[in-house]
Short mmCIF file of C-alpha atoms and ligand atoms in Angstrom, two decimals:
data_model
loop_
_atom_site.label_atom_id
_atom_site.label_comp_id
_atom_site.label_asym_id
_atom_site.label_seq_id
_atom_site.Cartn_x
_atom_site.Cartn_y
_atom_site.Cartn_z
CA MET M 677 87.93 68.47 -54.92
CA PRO M 678 85.09 65.94 -54.78
CA LYS M 679 83.77 65.18 -51.33
CA ARG M 680 84.45 61.67 -50.06
CA TRP M 681 81.35 59.78 -49.11
CA SER M 682 81.14 58.93 -45.45
CA LYS M 683 78.56 57.12 -43.41
CA LYS M 684 77.50 60.52 -42.04
CA TRP M 685 76.21 61.65 -45.44
CA SER M 686 72.55 62.34 -44.86
CA GLY M 687 71.09 62.24 -48.35
CA GLN M 688 70.07 65.88 -47.96
CA LEU M 689 68.99 66.15 -51.59
CA SER M 690 66.30 63.55 -51.25
CA ASN M 691 63.10 63.50 -49.30
CA SER M 692 60.38 60.95 -49.17
CA ASP M 693 58.02 62.83 -51.54
CA THR M 694 60.35 63.38 -54.48
CA PRO M 695 62.12 60.39 -55.97
CA THR M 696 65.89 60.65 -56.35
CA LEU M 697 66.62 60.05 -59.99
CA ALA M 698 69.98 58.55 -60.95
CA LEU M 699 71.35 59.33 -64.42
CA MET M 700 73.97 56.92 -65.70
CA SER M 701 76.23 57.06 -68.76
CA ALA M 702 79.17 54.89 -69.78
CA MET M 703 81.19 57.54 -71.63
CA GLN M 704 82.60 60.81 -70.31
CA GLU M 705 81.27 62.83 -73.29
CA GLU M 706 77.73 61.69 -72.48
CA LEU M 707 78.01 62.59 -68.81
CA SER M 708 79.65 65.94 -69.62
CA CYS M 709 76.72 66.98 -71.80
CA ILE M 710 74.36 66.25 -68.90
CA LEU M 711 76.56 68.03 -66.34
CA GLU M 712 76.72 71.14 -68.54
CA ARG M 713 73.03 71.60 -67.79
CA LEU M 714 73.35 71.31 -63.99
CA GLN M 715 74.97 72.94 -61.03
CA ALA M 716 76.12 69.76 -59.38
CA THR M 717 78.20 68.89 -56.33
CA PRO M 718 80.73 66.09 -56.77
CA VAL M 719 80.91 63.31 -54.20
CA GLN M 720 83.60 60.65 -54.47
CA VAL M 721 82.76 57.04 -53.58
CA GLY M 722 85.32 54.43 -54.49
CA SER M 723 86.64 55.29 -57.92
CA ARG M 724 83.50 57.09 -59.14
CA THR M 725 82.48 60.70 -58.86
CA TYR M 726 78.75 61.08 -58.25
CA TRP M 727 77.27 64.47 -59.16
CA GLN M 728 74.37 65.57 -56.99
CA ALA M 729 72.05 68.38 -57.98
CA GLN M 730 68.56 69.72 -58.01
CA TRP M 731 67.49 69.80 -61.64
CA MET M 732 64.32 71.81 -62.19
CA GLY M 733 63.50 71.14 -58.55
CA GLN M 734 64.15 67.41 -58.70
CA PRO M 735 66.94 65.62 -56.84
CA VAL M 736 69.27 63.92 -59.29
CA VAL M 737 72.59 62.15 -59.08
CA ALA M 738 74.55 61.73 -62.29
CA VAL M 739 77.52 59.42 -62.73
CA LEU M 740 79.90 57.89 -65.22
CA SER M 741 79.45 54.14 -64.88
CA ARG M 742 82.41 53.41 -67.12
CA ILE M 743 82.18 50.63 -69.66
CA GLY M 744 81.05 47.05 -69.13
CA LYS M 745 78.63 45.10 -66.99
CA VAL M 746 80.63 44.96 -63.75
CA ALA M 747 81.43 48.67 -63.82
CA ALA M 748 77.77 49.48 -64.46
CA ALA M 749 76.48 47.05 -61.83
CA THR M 750 78.74 48.33 -59.03
CA THR M 751 77.83 51.91 -59.91
CA ALA M 752 74.11 51.08 -59.87
CA SER M 753 74.43 49.40 -56.46
CA CYS M 754 76.21 52.44 -55.07
CA LEU M 755 73.55 54.77 -56.46
CA ILE M 756 70.87 52.79 -54.67
CA GLU M 757 72.71 51.96 -51.44
CA HIS M 758 74.63 55.17 -50.77
CA PHE M 759 72.69 57.82 -52.63
CA GLY M 760 69.20 56.48 -52.07
CA ALA M 761 68.38 56.53 -55.78
CA THR M 762 64.79 55.45 -56.24
CA GLN M 763 64.78 55.50 -60.06
CA LEU M 764 67.61 54.84 -62.51
CA VAL M 765 67.85 55.97 -66.13
CA PHE M 766 70.71 55.03 -68.46
CA SER M 767 71.51 56.87 -71.68
CA GLY M 768 74.20 55.98 -74.18
CA VAL M 769 75.01 54.46 -77.54
CA ALA M 770 74.54 50.99 -79.01
CA GLY M 771 75.19 48.97 -82.12
CA SER M 772 72.22 48.03 -84.28
CA LEU M 773 71.21 44.38 -84.63
CA ASP M 774 68.21 44.97 -86.85
CA ASP M 775 68.18 46.26 -90.43
CA ARG M 776 65.29 48.59 -89.59
CA VAL M 777 67.36 50.27 -86.86
CA GLN M 778 69.64 52.86 -88.48
CA VAL M 779 72.63 54.82 -87.25
CA GLY M 780 71.24 57.93 -85.52
CA ASP M 781 68.00 56.19 -84.46
CA VAL M 782 66.93 55.89 -80.84
CA VAL M 783 66.14 52.56 -79.21
CA ILE M 784 64.20 52.59 -75.96
CA ALA M 785 64.56 49.40 -73.97
CA SER M 786 61.40 47.52 -73.08
CA GLU M 787 63.47 44.45 -72.19
CA LEU M 788 67.13 43.73 -71.53
CA MET M 789 69.17 40.54 -71.68
CA GLN M 790 72.80 39.56 -71.07
CA HIS M 791 73.81 37.89 -74.32
CA ASP M 792 77.05 36.54 -72.86
CA MET M 793 75.45 34.79 -69.85
CA ASP M 794 75.76 31.04 -70.33
CA ALA M 795 75.86 28.74 -67.32
CA SER M 796 74.52 25.79 -69.32
CA PRO M 797 74.06 22.93 -68.74
CA LEU M 798 73.55 23.96 -65.10
CA PHE M 799 71.04 26.64 -66.10
CA PRO M 800 69.43 27.48 -69.44
CA LYS M 801 71.55 29.65 -71.70
CA TYR M 802 71.05 33.41 -70.95
CA GLN M 803 69.38 32.71 -67.61
CA ILE M 804 70.89 34.52 -64.62
CA PRO M 805 71.65 31.65 -62.24
CA LEU M 806 69.27 31.28 -59.30
CA THR M 807 66.85 33.94 -60.55
CA GLN M 808 64.98 32.00 -63.28
CA LYS M 809 65.22 35.18 -65.31
CA SER M 810 66.78 35.84 -68.69
CA LEU M 811 64.87 38.96 -69.59
CA PHE M 812 64.55 42.05 -67.44
CA THR M 813 61.64 44.34 -68.19
CA THR M 814 62.08 48.08 -67.82
CA ASN M 815 59.69 50.15 -65.76
CA GLU M 816 56.63 50.97 -67.86
CA LEU M 817 55.99 54.48 -66.58
CA LEU M 818 59.63 55.62 -66.75
CA THR M 819 59.93 54.10 -70.23
CA GLN M 820 56.80 55.93 -71.35
CA GLU M 821 58.22 59.19 -69.99
CA LEU M 822 61.50 58.60 -71.85
CA LYS M 823 59.59 57.82 -75.02
CA SER M 824 57.62 61.07 -74.82
CA ALA M 825 60.84 63.01 -74.29
CA ALA M 826 62.51 61.27 -77.23
CA VAL M 827 59.53 62.01 -79.51
CA GLN M 828 59.70 65.69 -78.53
CA CYS M 829 63.43 65.81 -79.30
CA GLN M 830 62.94 63.88 -82.53
CA GLN M 831 60.64 66.66 -83.71
CA GLU M 832 63.09 69.39 -82.70
CA ILE M 833 66.15 67.73 -84.17
CA GLY M 834 65.76 69.29 -87.60
CA SER M 835 66.27 72.78 -86.28
CA ASN M 836 68.81 71.97 -83.57
CA MET M 837 71.27 69.43 -84.76
CA GLN M 838 70.96 68.36 -88.35
CA THR M 839 73.15 71.21 -89.42
CA GLN M 840 76.07 69.66 -87.56
CA GLY M 841 78.75 68.07 -89.70
CA MET M 842 78.41 64.56 -88.39
CA TRP M 843 74.81 64.21 -89.47
CA ASP M 844 75.82 65.23 -92.98
CA LEU M 845 78.79 62.88 -92.89
CA LEU M 846 76.49 60.02 -92.02
CA GLY M 847 74.02 61.03 -94.69
CA LEU M 848 71.46 61.75 -91.98
CA ALA M 849 70.91 65.42 -92.80
CA ASN M 850 67.37 65.02 -94.05
CA LYS M 851 66.49 61.86 -92.28
CA LYS M 852 63.85 61.69 -89.59
CA ILE M 853 65.31 59.93 -86.59
CA GLY M 854 63.69 56.54 -86.11
CA LEU M 855 62.35 55.65 -82.67
CA HIS M 856 62.17 51.99 -81.71
CA GLU M 857 61.21 50.14 -78.58
CA GLY M 858 62.20 46.58 -77.78
CA LEU M 859 64.92 44.22 -76.61
CA ILE M 860 68.45 45.51 -76.04
CA LEU M 861 71.29 43.08 -75.38
CA SER M 862 74.29 43.72 -73.13
CA GLY M 863 77.57 41.86 -72.92
CA ASP M 864 81.22 42.44 -72.14
CA GLN M 865 82.15 42.69 -75.80
CA PHE M 866 82.22 45.53 -78.28
CA ILE M 867 80.61 43.84 -81.27
CA SER M 868 82.72 44.85 -84.21
CA SER M 869 82.47 42.07 -86.73
CA ALA M 870 79.68 40.99 -89.04
CA LYS M 871 80.34 37.41 -87.94
CA LYS M 872 79.61 38.23 -84.30
CA SER M 873 76.58 40.38 -84.99
CA GLU M 874 75.13 37.79 -87.39
CA ALA M 875 75.57 35.13 -84.69
CA LEU M 876 73.72 37.34 -82.19
CA LYS M 877 70.94 38.03 -84.69
CA LEU M 878 70.54 34.31 -85.32
CA SER M 879 70.41 33.40 -81.63
CA LEU M 880 68.27 36.34 -80.51
CA PRO M 881 66.38 37.58 -83.59
CA GLN M 882 64.10 39.87 -81.60
CA ALA M 883 67.03 42.03 -80.39
CA LEU M 884 67.20 45.56 -81.75
CA ALA M 885 70.56 46.69 -80.40
CA VAL M 886 73.63 45.66 -78.44
CA GLU M 887 75.67 47.51 -75.83
CA MET M 888 77.71 46.70 -72.73
CA GLU M 889 75.88 47.85 -69.57
CA CYS M 890 72.11 48.10 -69.32
CA ALA M 891 71.11 44.49 -68.72
CA ALA M 892 73.52 44.43 -65.77
CA VAL M 893 71.96 47.61 -64.33
CA ALA M 894 68.53 46.07 -64.91
CA GLN M 895 69.58 43.02 -62.90
CA VAL M 896 70.73 45.20 -59.99
CA CYS M 897 67.52 47.24 -60.13
CA ASP M 898 65.51 44.03 -60.18
CA ASP M 899 67.40 42.82 -57.09
CA TYR M 900 66.53 46.03 -55.23
CA GLY M 901 63.06 46.55 -56.69
CA VAL M 902 64.08 49.93 -58.11
CA PRO M 903 62.47 51.17 -61.38
CA PHE M 904 64.83 51.32 -64.34
CA ALA M 905 64.61 52.66 -67.89
CA ALA M 906 67.15 53.08 -70.67
CA PHE M 907 67.58 54.43 -74.16
CA ARG M 908 70.41 54.18 -76.66
CA ILE M 909 71.31 56.14 -79.73
CA ILE M 910 72.57 53.89 -82.51
CA SER M 911 76.21 54.67 -83.23
CA ASP M 912 77.08 51.75 -85.51
CA LYS M 913 75.91 48.56 -87.16
CA ALA M 914 77.90 46.26 -84.84
CA ASN M 915 79.97 45.15 -87.83
CA ASP M 916 83.54 45.49 -89.07
CA THR M 917 83.27 49.28 -89.32
CA ALA M 918 81.68 49.72 -85.88
CA HIS M 919 84.68 51.46 -84.37
CA LEU M 920 85.10 54.01 -87.18
CA ASP M 921 84.02 57.52 -86.21
CA PHE M 922 82.72 56.09 -82.92
CA GLU M 923 84.27 58.78 -80.69
CA LYS M 924 83.32 61.56 -83.06
CA PHE M 925 79.75 60.31 -83.29
CA ILE M 926 79.44 60.27 -79.51
CA GLN M 927 80.87 63.76 -79.17
CA THR M 928 78.93 65.47 -81.92
CA VAL M 929 75.67 63.55 -82.11
CA ALA M 930 74.91 61.01 -79.40
CA ALA M 931 76.05 62.89 -76.30
CA PRO M 932 74.26 66.18 -77.07
CA PHE M 933 71.15 64.40 -78.30
CA GLY M 934 71.07 62.05 -75.29
CA ALA M 935 71.38 64.98 -72.87
CA HIS M 936 68.64 66.79 -74.79
CA VAL M 937 66.30 63.83 -74.28
CA ILE M 938 67.16 63.66 -70.57
CA GLU M 939 66.53 67.39 -70.22
CA ALA M 940 63.13 67.07 -71.90
CA PHE M 941 62.34 64.12 -69.63
CA ILE M 942 63.19 66.17 -66.51
CA SER M 943 61.36 69.21 -67.81
CA ASN M 944 58.18 67.20 -68.49
CA ARG M 945 58.30 65.88 -64.95
CA ALA M 946 58.82 69.36 -63.52
CA GLY M 947 55.80 70.52 -65.50
CA SER M 948 53.59 67.72 -64.26
CA ARG M 949 54.29 68.21 -60.55
N1 ADE W 971 78.03 50.30 -78.01
C1 ADE W 971 77.99 50.99 -79.18
N2 ADE W 971 78.23 50.19 -80.21
C2 ADE W 971 78.45 48.96 -79.69
C3 ADE W 971 78.78 47.72 -80.26
N3 ADE W 971 78.94 47.59 -81.57
N4 ADE W 971 78.96 46.65 -79.43
C4 ADE W 971 78.81 46.81 -78.10
N5 ADE W 971 78.52 47.97 -77.51
C5 ADE W 971 78.33 49.04 -78.29
#
């Protein structure tokens, strides 16, 4: 049974020298692939189970945020407030909004924006009221570390994963995974029509991908001054076929690959301490 969080919890896995890294995912398959690599202790707070562990000597807390901006934002707040997380990293899937960004590619967020925020005419469209901000920038160092880990995994992918059926199914068997860095959009909508994705592309042409959580987590991290980074594996083209094979893609490609990147990220940090 997961432990219930109480005010007596002392944060015994963190100390002032080593940052407590929070790992967030929106889908159970993604979290499960991370948890397979850890010996973690579950702690229940509200309706979330937070998994605390030492991973290669580093304090981590992994959690399923669930889907959508509110779910992700409350989870991020809890990670910071109750678990003392000092760095947050989000991994998951996204729909592509750019023809150069293919299914199976990785997009690392340099900036995040909530595409469904519109309090106009009181505030400019996309601006988070009373913050003067529309764009949230990810932490440069964390993002660089994620990028290095993704490049490492990109090189290994041929031997590890391309043999799996899903890559063949998607025609990705001999394709080198593309790595991109740029703007990711979040909103409380699964974009599954060409009409919607074309509208997003027209309004925000610099966006590479769309998902449902990270810009909300970025806003929370900005509020608390906590470094945040995120990457997404492209599962679909955010069009009328976006939902097809979505679950299977997450299970067989995105979740194992995402966890592989996180593991490389942690391992690189362990090596550099
Ligand atoms: N996550 C993965 N694909 C997505 C899409 N098409 N829209 C929103 N979130 C997504």
